[in-house]
XYZ file of C-alpha atoms in Angstrom:
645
model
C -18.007 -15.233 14.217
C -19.183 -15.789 10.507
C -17.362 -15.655 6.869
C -20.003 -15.215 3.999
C -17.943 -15.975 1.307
C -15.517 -18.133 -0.025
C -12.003 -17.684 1.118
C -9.309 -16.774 -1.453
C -7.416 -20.142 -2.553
C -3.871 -19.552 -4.108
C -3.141 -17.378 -7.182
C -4.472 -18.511 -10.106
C -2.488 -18.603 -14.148
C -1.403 -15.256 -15.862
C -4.109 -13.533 -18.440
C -4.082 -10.730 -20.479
C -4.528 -7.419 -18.833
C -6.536 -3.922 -19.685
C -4.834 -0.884 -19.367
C -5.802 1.833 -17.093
C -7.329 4.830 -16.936
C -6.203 7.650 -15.117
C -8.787 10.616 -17.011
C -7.514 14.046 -17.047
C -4.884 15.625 -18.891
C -1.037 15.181 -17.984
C -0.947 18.654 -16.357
C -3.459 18.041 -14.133
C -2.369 14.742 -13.503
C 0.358 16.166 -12.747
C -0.880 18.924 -10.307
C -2.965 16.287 -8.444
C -0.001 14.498 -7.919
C 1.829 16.862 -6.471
C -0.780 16.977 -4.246
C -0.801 13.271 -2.576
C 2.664 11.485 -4.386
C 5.528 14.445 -3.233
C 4.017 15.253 -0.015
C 6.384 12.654 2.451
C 9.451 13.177 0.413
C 8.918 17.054 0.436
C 8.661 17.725 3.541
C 11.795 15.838 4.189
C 13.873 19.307 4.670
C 11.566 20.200 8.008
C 13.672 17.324 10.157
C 16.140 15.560 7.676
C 19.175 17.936 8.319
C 17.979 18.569 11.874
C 18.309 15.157 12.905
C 21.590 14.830 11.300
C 23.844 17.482 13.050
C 21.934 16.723 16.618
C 21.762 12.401 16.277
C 24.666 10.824 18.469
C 24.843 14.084 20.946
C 25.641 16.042 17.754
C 28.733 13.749 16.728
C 28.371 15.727 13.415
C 29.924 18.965 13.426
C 28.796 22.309 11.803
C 32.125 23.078 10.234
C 32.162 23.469 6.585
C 33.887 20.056 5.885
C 31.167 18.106 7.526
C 28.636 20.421 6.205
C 30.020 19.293 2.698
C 29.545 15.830 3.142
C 26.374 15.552 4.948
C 24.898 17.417 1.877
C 26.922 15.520 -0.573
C 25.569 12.367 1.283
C 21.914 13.700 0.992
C 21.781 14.832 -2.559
C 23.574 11.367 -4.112
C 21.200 9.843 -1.788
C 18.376 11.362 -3.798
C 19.707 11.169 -6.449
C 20.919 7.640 -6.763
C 17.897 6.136 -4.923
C 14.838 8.417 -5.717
C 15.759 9.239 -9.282
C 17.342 6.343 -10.659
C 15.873 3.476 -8.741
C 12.504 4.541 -8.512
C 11.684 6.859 -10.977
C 14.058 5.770 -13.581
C 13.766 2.233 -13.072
C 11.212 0.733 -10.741
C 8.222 3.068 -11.700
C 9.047 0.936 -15.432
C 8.169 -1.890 -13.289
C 4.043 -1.625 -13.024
C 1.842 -4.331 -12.841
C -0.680 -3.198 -15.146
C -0.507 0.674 -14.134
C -0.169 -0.180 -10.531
C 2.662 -0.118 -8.173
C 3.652 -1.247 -4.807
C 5.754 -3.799 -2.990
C 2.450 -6.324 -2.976
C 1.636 -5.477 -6.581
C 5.590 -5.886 -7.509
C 5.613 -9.290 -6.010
C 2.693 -10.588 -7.699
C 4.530 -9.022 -11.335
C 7.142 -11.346 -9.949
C 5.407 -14.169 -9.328
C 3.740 -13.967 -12.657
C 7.263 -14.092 -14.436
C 9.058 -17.137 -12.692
C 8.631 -20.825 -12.576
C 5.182 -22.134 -11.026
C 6.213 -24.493 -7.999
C 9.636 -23.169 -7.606
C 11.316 -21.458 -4.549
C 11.357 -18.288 -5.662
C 7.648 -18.495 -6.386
C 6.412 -18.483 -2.854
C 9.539 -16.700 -1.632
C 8.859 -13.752 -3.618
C 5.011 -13.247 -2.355
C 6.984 -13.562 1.075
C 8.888 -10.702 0.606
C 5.441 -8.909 -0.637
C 4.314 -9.613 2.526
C 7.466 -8.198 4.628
C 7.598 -5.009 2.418
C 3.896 -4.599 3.097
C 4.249 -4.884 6.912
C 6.976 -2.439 6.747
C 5.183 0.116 4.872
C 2.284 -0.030 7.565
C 4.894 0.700 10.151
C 5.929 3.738 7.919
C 2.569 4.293 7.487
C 1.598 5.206 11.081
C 5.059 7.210 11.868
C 4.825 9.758 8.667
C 1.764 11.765 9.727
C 2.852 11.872 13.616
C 6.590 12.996 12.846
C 5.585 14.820 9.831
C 2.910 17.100 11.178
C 4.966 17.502 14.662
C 7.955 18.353 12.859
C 5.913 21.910 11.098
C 3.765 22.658 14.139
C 6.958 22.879 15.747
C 8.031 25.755 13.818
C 6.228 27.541 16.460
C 8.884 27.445 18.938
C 10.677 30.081 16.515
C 9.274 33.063 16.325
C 6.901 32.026 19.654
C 8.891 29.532 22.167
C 5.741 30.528 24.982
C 3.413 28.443 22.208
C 5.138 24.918 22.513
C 2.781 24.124 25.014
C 0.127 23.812 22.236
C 2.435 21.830 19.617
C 1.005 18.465 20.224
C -2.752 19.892 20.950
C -2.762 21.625 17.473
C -1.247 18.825 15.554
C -3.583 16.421 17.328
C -6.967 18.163 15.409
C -4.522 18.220 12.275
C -4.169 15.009 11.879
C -7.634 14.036 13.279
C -9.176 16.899 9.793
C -6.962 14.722 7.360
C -8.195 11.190 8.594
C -11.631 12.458 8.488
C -10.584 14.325 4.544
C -9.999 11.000 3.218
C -13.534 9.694 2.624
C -13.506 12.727 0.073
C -11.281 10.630 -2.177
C -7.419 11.100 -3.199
C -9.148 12.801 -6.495
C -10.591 15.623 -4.830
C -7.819 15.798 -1.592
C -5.070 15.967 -4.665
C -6.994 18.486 -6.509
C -7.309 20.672 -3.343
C -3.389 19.541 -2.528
C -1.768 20.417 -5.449
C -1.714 24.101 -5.934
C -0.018 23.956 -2.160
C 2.414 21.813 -2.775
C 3.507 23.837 -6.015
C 3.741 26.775 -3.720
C 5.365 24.721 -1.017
C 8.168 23.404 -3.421
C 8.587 26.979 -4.877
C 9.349 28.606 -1.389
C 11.679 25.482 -0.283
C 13.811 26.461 -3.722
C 13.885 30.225 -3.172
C 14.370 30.012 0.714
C 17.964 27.863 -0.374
C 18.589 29.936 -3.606
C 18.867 32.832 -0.877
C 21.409 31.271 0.703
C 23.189 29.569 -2.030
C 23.862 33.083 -3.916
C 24.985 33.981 -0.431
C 27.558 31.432 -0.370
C 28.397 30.205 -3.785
C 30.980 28.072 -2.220
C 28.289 25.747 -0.988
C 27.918 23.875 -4.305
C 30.808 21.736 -4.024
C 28.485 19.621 -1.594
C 27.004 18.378 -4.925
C 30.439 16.479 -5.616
C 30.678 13.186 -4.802
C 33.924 13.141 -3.645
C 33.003 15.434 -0.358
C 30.882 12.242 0.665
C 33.417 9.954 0.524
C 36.027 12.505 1.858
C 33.555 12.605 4.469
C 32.994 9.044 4.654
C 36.523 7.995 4.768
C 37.483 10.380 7.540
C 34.647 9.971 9.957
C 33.727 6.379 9.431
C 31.890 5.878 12.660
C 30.477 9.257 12.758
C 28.965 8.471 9.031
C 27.631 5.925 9.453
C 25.458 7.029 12.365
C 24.733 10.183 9.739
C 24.031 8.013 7.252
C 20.628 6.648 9.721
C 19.704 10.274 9.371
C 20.296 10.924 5.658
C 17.729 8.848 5.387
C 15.178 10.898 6.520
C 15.819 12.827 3.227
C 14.115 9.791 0.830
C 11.455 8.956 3.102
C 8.370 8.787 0.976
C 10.173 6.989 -2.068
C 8.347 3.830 -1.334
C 5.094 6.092 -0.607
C 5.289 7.398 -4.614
C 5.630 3.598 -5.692
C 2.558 3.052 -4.007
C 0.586 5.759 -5.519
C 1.599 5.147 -9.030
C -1.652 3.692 -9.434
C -3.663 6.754 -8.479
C -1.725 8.724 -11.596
C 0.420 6.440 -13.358
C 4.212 7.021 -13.898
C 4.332 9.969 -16.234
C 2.963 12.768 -14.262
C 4.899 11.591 -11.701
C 8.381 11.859 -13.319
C 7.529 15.177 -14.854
C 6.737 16.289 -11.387
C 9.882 14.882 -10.433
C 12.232 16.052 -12.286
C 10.922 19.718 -13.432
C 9.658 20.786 -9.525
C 10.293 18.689 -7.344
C 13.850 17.624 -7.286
C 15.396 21.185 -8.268
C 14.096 22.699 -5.781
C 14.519 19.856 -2.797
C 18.364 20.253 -4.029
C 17.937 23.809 -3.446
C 16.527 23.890 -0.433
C 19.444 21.697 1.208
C 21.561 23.656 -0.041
C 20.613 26.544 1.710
C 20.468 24.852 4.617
C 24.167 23.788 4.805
C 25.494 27.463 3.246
C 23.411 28.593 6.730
C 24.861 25.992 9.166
C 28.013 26.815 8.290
C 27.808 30.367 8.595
C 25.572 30.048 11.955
C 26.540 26.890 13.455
C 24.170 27.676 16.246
C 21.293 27.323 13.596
C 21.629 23.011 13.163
C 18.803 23.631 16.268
C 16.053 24.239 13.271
C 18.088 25.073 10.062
C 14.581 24.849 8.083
C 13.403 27.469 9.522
C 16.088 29.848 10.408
C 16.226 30.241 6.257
C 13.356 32.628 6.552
C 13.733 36.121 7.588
C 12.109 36.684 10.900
C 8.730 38.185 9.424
C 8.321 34.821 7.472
C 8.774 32.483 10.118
C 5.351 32.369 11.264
C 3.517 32.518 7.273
C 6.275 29.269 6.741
C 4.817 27.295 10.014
C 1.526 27.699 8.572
C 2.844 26.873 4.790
C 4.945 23.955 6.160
C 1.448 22.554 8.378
C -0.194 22.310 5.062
C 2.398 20.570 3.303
C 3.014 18.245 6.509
C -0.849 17.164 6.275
C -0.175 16.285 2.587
C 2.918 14.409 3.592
C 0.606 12.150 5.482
C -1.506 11.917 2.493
C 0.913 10.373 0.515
C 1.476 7.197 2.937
C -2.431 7.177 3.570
C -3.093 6.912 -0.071
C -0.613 4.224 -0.388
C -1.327 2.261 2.373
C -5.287 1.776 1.022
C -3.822 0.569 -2.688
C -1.137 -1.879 -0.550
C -4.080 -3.060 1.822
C -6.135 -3.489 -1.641
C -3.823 -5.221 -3.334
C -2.892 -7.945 0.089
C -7.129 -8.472 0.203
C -7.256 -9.328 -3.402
C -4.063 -11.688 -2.969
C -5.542 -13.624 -0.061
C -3.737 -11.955 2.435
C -6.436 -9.692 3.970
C -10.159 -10.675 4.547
C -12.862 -8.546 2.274
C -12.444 -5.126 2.886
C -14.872 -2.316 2.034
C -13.874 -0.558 -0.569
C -15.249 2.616 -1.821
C -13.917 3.874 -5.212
C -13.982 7.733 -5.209
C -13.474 8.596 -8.992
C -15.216 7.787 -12.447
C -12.192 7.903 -14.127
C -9.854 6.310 -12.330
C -10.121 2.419 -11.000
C -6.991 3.374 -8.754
C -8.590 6.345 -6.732
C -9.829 4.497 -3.541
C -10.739 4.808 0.079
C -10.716 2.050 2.529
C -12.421 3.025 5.648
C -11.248 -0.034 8.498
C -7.951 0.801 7.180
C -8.379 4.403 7.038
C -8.981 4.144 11.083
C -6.819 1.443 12.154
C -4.111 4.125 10.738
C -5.885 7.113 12.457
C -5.547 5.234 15.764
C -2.132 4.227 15.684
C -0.630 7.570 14.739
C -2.685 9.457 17.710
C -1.534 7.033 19.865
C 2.482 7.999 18.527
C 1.409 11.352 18.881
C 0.382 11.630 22.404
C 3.300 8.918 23.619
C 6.142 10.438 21.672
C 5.108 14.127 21.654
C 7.956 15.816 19.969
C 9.463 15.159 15.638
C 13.308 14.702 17.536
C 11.770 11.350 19.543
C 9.852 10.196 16.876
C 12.881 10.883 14.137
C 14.757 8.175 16.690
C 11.966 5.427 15.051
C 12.085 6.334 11.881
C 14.150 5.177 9.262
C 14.252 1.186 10.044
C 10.742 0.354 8.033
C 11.780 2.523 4.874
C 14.862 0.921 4.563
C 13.654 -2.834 4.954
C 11.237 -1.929 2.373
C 13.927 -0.221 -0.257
C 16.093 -3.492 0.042
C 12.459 -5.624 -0.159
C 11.998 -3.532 -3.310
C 15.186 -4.191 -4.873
C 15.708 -7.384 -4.394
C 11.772 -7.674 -5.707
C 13.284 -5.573 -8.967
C 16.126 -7.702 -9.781
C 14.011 -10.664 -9.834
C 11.402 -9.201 -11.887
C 14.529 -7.734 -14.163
C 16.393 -10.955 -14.520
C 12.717 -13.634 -15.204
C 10.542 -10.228 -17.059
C 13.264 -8.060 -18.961
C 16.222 -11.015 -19.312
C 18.775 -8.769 -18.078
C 22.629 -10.269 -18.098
C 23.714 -11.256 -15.275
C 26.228 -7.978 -15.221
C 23.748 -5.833 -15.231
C 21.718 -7.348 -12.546
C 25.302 -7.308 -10.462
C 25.865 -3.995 -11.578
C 22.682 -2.461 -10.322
C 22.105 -4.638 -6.955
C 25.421 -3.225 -6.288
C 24.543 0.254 -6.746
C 21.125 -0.160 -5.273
C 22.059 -2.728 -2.312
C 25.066 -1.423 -0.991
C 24.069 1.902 -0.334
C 20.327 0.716 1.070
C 22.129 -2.014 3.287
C 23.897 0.966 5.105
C 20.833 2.659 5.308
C 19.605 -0.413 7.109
C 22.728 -1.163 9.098
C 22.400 2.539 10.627
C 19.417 2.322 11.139
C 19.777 -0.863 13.516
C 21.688 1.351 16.052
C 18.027 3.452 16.382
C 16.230 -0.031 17.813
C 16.818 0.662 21.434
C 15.717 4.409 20.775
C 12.752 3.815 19.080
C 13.556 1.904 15.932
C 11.631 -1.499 17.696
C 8.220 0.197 17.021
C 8.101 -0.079 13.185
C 9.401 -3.482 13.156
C 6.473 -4.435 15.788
C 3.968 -2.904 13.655
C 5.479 -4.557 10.662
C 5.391 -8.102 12.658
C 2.061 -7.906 13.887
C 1.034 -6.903 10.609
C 2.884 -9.697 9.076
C 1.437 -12.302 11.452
C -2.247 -11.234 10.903
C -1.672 -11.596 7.055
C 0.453 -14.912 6.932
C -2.465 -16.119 9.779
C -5.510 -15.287 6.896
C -3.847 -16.604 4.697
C -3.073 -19.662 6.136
C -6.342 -19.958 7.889
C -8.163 -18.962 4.621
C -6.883 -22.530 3.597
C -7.767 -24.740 6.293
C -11.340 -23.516 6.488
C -11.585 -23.639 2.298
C -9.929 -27.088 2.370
C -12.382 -28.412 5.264
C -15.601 -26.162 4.135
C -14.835 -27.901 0.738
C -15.809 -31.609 2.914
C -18.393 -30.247 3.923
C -20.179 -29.585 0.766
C -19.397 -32.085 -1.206
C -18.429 -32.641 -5.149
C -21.094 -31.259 -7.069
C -21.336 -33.824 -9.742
C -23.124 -36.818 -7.518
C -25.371 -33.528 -6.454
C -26.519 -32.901 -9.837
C -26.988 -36.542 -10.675
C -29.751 -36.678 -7.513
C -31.061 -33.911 -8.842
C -32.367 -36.216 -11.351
C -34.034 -38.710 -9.411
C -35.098 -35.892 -6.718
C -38.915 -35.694 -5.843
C -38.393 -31.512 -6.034
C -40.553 -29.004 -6.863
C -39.038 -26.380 -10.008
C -39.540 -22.839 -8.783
C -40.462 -20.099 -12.150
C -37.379 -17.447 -11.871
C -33.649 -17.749 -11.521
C -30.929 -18.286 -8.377
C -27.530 -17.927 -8.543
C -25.663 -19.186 -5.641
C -22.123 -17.158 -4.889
C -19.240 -19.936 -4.781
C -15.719 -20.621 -4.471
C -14.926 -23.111 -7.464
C -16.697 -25.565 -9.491
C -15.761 -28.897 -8.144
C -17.993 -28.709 -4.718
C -21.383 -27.571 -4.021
C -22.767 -24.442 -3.061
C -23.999 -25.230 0.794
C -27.001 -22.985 0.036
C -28.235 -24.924 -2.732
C -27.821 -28.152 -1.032
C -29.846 -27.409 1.847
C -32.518 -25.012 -0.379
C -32.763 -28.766 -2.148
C -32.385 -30.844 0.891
C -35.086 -28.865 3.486
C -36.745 -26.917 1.537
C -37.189 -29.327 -1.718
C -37.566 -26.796 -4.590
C -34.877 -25.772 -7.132
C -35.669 -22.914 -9.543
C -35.794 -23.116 -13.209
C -32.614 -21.484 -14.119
C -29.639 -21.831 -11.417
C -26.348 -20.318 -11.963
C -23.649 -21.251 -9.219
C -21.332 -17.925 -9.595
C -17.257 -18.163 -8.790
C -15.290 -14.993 -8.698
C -11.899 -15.335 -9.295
C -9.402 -12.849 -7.451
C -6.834 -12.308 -10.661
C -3.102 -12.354 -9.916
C -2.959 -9.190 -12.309
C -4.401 -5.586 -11.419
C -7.195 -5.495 -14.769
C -8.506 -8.504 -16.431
C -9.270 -7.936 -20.579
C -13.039 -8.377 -21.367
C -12.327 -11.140 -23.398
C -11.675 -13.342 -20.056
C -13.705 -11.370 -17.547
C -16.091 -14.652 -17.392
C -16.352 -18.387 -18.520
C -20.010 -20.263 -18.834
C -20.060 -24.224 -18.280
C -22.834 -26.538 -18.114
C -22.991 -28.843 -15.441
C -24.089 -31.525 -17.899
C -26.832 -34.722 -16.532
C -29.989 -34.535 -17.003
C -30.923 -31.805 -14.999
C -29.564 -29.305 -17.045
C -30.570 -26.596 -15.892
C -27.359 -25.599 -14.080
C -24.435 -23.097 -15.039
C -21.163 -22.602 -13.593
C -19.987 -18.958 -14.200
C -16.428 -17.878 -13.389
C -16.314 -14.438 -12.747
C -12.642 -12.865 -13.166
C -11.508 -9.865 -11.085
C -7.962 -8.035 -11.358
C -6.610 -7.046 -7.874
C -7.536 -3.756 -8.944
C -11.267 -4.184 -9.980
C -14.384 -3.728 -8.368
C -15.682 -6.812 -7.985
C -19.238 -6.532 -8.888
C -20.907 -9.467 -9.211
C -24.123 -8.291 -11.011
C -22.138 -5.857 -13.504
C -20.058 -9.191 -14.215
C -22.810 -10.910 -14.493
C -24.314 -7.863 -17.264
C -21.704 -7.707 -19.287
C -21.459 -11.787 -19.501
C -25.542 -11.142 -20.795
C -24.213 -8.877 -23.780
C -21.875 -11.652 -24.477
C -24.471 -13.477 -24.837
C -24.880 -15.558 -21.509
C -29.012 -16.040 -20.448
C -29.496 -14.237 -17.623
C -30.285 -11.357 -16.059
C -29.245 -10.846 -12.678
C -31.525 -7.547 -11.969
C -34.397 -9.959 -11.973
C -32.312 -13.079 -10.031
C -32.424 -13.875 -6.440
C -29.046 -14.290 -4.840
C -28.027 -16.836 -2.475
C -25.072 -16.545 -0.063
C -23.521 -19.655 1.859
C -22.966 -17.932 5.715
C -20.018 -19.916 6.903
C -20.209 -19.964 11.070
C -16.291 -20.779 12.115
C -15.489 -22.108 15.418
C -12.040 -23.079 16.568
C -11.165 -26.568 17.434
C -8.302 -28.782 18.718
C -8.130 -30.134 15.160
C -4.504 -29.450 13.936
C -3.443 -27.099 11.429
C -2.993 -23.755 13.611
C -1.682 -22.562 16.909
C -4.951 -21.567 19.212
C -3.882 -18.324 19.181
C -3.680 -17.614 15.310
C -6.910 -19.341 15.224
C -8.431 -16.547 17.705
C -6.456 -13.828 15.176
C -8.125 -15.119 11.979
C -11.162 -15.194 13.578
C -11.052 -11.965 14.673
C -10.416 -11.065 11.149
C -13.299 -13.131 9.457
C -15.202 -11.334 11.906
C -14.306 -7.748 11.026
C -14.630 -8.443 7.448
C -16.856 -6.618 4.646
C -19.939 -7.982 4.468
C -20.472 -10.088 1.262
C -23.717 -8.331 0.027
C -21.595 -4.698 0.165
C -18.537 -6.823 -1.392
C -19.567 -7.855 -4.416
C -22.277 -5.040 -4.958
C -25.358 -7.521 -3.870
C -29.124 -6.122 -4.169
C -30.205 -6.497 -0.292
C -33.510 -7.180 -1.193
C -33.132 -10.155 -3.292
C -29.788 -11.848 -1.675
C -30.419 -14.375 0.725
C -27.954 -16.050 3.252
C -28.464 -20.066 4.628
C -25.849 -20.957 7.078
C -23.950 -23.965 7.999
C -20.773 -24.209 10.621
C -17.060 -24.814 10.067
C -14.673 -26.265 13.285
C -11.040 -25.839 11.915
């Protein structure tokens, strides 16, 4: 099992940043987001409601008091956590354009003391909010696209036999979509979503005008009435209001793929109204048909509609998934260029946007995981029973995540930090607490997913380390190199070599042994270090530093090469742009030289046997170096050497 490149080492200082470009007008921004950011949380209405009157052996009753609170409870929920936290507040909280729980930690990080506890505790937490966000990952497109193809059973109960069949080749068409690029799946997503969002406001607008009455559920007071009278019975609700802000986290994620304004204009102007709207409608019906809490959703349509809504609510369903799939590729970017993933291969699917991406091992690791739901869980009502515990870890991850950032970034008092965790915490930590009665039902599989995910990315990272620390040993420090270089009986090549590298102080294995065995050394040698960027974009002004090695062999350059989390790191378009600047080079004419690290588990401390086995499996699977960092394969060479850790 080989590694052909330098492992990431820890996070190096804060530099200026480059904005970035999303291309396209705010319109169509907007459109496009609609398209891949919305999807999760809009689709919310299929099951939210649903799950609430039927979780517990229907402890929630359809009369109109409880009907009043459980839609009190789900519009301050949206309201409180959806648009204030997130698109109020923590889409103000970008990292250069780009969003997440990994790129939010690393804002963090950026902001508070070097060395201190919060410093590693808040990458930590990255971690954990990333893990959960997998778990959510791999539920969304299962319980989403169930939850529509079940719409079936209403207008056709003989069909249910073909409700996890269908939904299988549904979500088989989207994982195989999303080499096509969010660009071009949001463009083609958009215009459905805008009709999906329209039809979820004028199905509950029927029913609201119907039942006027059913507007006091906007009044907070019905959801504490509510609260205060059925303790128990609300707070098992409350694990099932829930369901109504899944895919909060998911439009975090994605900020990078639009940026925040076309998001909150979709927000607020479609998207929101008409969610509102739709619940709404839904409670006006339960309480005049109690009998309809089976599949309120769909009951709002008149009987001729039913079937044109399954196939409406299919569509939308498939875009639901979209929006987790899209975010888990920038997350899983974002880990990788933090050291927390090995190289992964990356294929950027617009010219205008750095954030538009498409990750293909993670891609089908996903694809696998939600079949597998699929065919074990087989119907939205089991899978509902498992949902809920990720999104919640990762909305009090997130917070806590925002305070910090608020208190180190923005110097907020310390009232307002109170004042906001309070509003924020409280509410999400009941979330949570429900949620913990659904681990015996279901709830364990997210948090597995989220620890094995957890584990693999604390074991790189950690393993990255060891094998840096001891490959470093192995090399040696370059500067007794270069001064035997000057006594060396070698033979100078015409042309030029740069050898890929981790750092300046050792050298590059495949220059020692080109020197050592083969006894040449070209005219011009540039040992090349890329530098993974604790910020998304790095400014051109520090894309790349030139140093002499100095001696008198001077023939040598150390180039650092510096990459945003974000960037394509392209080591010969560096390596261009450092020529305008006035660097001598040109790397279309250079050969490359690659250092192929062989690792091979020892009984030398530092890791349990069985992590080493995981990272290995890992630095096995990972991108290959030449693909990476945009090599020529004709003129990149690899010399190996072998690493026991």
């Amino acid at each position: 099992m080989t590694t052909e490149q330098a492992l990431p080492k820890g996070a190096p200082a804060d530099r200026p940043t480059s904005p970035v470009t999303h291309g396209s007008s705010g319109p169509a921004l907007a459109l496009a987001a609609l398209g891949v950011v919305f999807g999760d949380i809009g689709t919310s209405p299929l099951y939210a409601l649903q799950t609430v009157f039927s979780i517990d052996h229907s402890k929630v009753t359809a009369d109109r008091g409880d009907v009043y609170g459980v839609i009190s409870l789900v519009f301050w929920s949206i309201t409180v956590v959806v648009s204030i936290k997130y698109v109020l507040f923590i889409l103000r909280a970008d990292n250069d354009g780009e969003g997440g729980v990994m790129a939010l930690a690393a804002l963090v990080r950026r902001h508070v003391p070097t060395g201190g506890k919060r410093f590693g505790v808040v990458m930590i937490l990255g971690v954990l909010g990333a893990s959960l966000f997998y778990g959510d990952s791999v539920i969304t497109p299962a319980v989403s696209v169930l939850s529509a193809v079940e719409g079936l059973e209403v207008p056709a109960p003989s069909l249910a036999h073909v409700v996890v069949p269908v939904g299988a080749v549904i979500i088989t068409v989207l994982f195989l979509a999303q080499r096509f690029g969010t660009h071009v799946v949001g463009r083609l997503f958009g215009p459905v979503m805008v009709v999906w969002f329209v039809v979820l406001g004028v199905l509950g607008l029927r029913k609201v005008i119907g039942d006027p009455a059913i507007l006091k559920g906007l009044s907070p007071s019905y959801a504490v009435l509510f609260v205060v009278d059925h303790q128990y019975i609300a707070f098992v609700a409350m694990g099932a209001v829930v369901l109504s802000i899944t895919g909060a986290e998911a439009l975090y994620a994605d900020m990078g793929h639009f940026g925040p304004s076309p998001i909150r204009r979709a927000w607020f102007f479609l998207v929101f109204p008409c969610l509102t709207l739709n619940y709404l409608g839904q409670g006006a019906l339960i309480v005049h048909d109690p009998s309809s809490v089976k599949n309120p959703f769909f009951l709002l349509a008149p009987n001729w509609a039913q079937l044109p809504l399954v196939v409406l609510a299919t569509a939308a369903t498939v875009i639901a998934s979209q929006a987790v799939i899209s975010g888990a590729f920038s997350v899983s970017r974002q880990a990788e260029r933090l050291g927390y993933l090995p190289q992964l291969t990356v294929r950027y699917t617009s010219a205008s946007s750095s954030g538009q991406i498409y990750v293909p091992s993670i891609n089908w690791i996903l694809y696998a995981g939600v079949m597998i739901l699929l065919l074990v869980f087989q119907s939205s009502a089991k899978l509902a029973t498992a949902y809920g515990l990720a999104v919640t870890g990762t909305f009090l991850i997130t917070t806590t995540l925002f305070l910090a950032y608020a208190e180190s970034a923005w110097k907020w008092a310390r009232w307002k930090l109170l004042l906001v965790g309070i509003l924020f915490g409280l509410l999400e930590l009941t979330y949570f607490g429900a949620n913990l009665t659904k681990i015996v039902h279901g709830g364990w599989l997210p948090l597995l997913i989220a620890l094995l995910v957890c584990t693999a990315m604390l074991t790189w990272r950690k393993g990255s380390r060891i094998v840096t620390e001891r490959r470093a040993k192995l090399e040696g420090p370059i500067e007794p190199f270069v001064q035997w270089l000057d006594a060396a009986p070698l033979t100078t090549v015409p042309g030029t070599a740069i050898f890929l590298h981790p750092g300046r102080p050792t050298t590059p294995l495949a220059l020692r042994e080109n020197a050592n065995f083969n006894h040449v050394i070209h005219e011009n040698v540039f040992i090349v270090s890329t530098s993974p960027e604790n910020i998304p974009h790095v400014a051109d002004a520090d894309r790349f530093e030139a140093q002499p090695l100095g001696g008198s062999y001077d023939a040598i350059t150390h180039v650092t090469l510096r990459f945003g989390f974000q960037d394509e790191q392209d080591v010969p378009e560096g390596l261009r742009f450092a020529a305008t600047q006035g660097l001598a080079i040109d790397p279309d004419q250079a050969y490359y030289y690659l250092s192929r690290i062989t690792v091979h588990p020892s009984s030398r401390p530092g890791m349990s046997r069985w992590r080493k086995r995981v990272f290995l499996g890992m630095a096995h699977n990972a991108a290959s170096p030449v693909d990476y960092f945009k090599l020529p394969p004709d003129r990149t060479v690899a010399m190996g050497a072998q690493v026991f850790f």
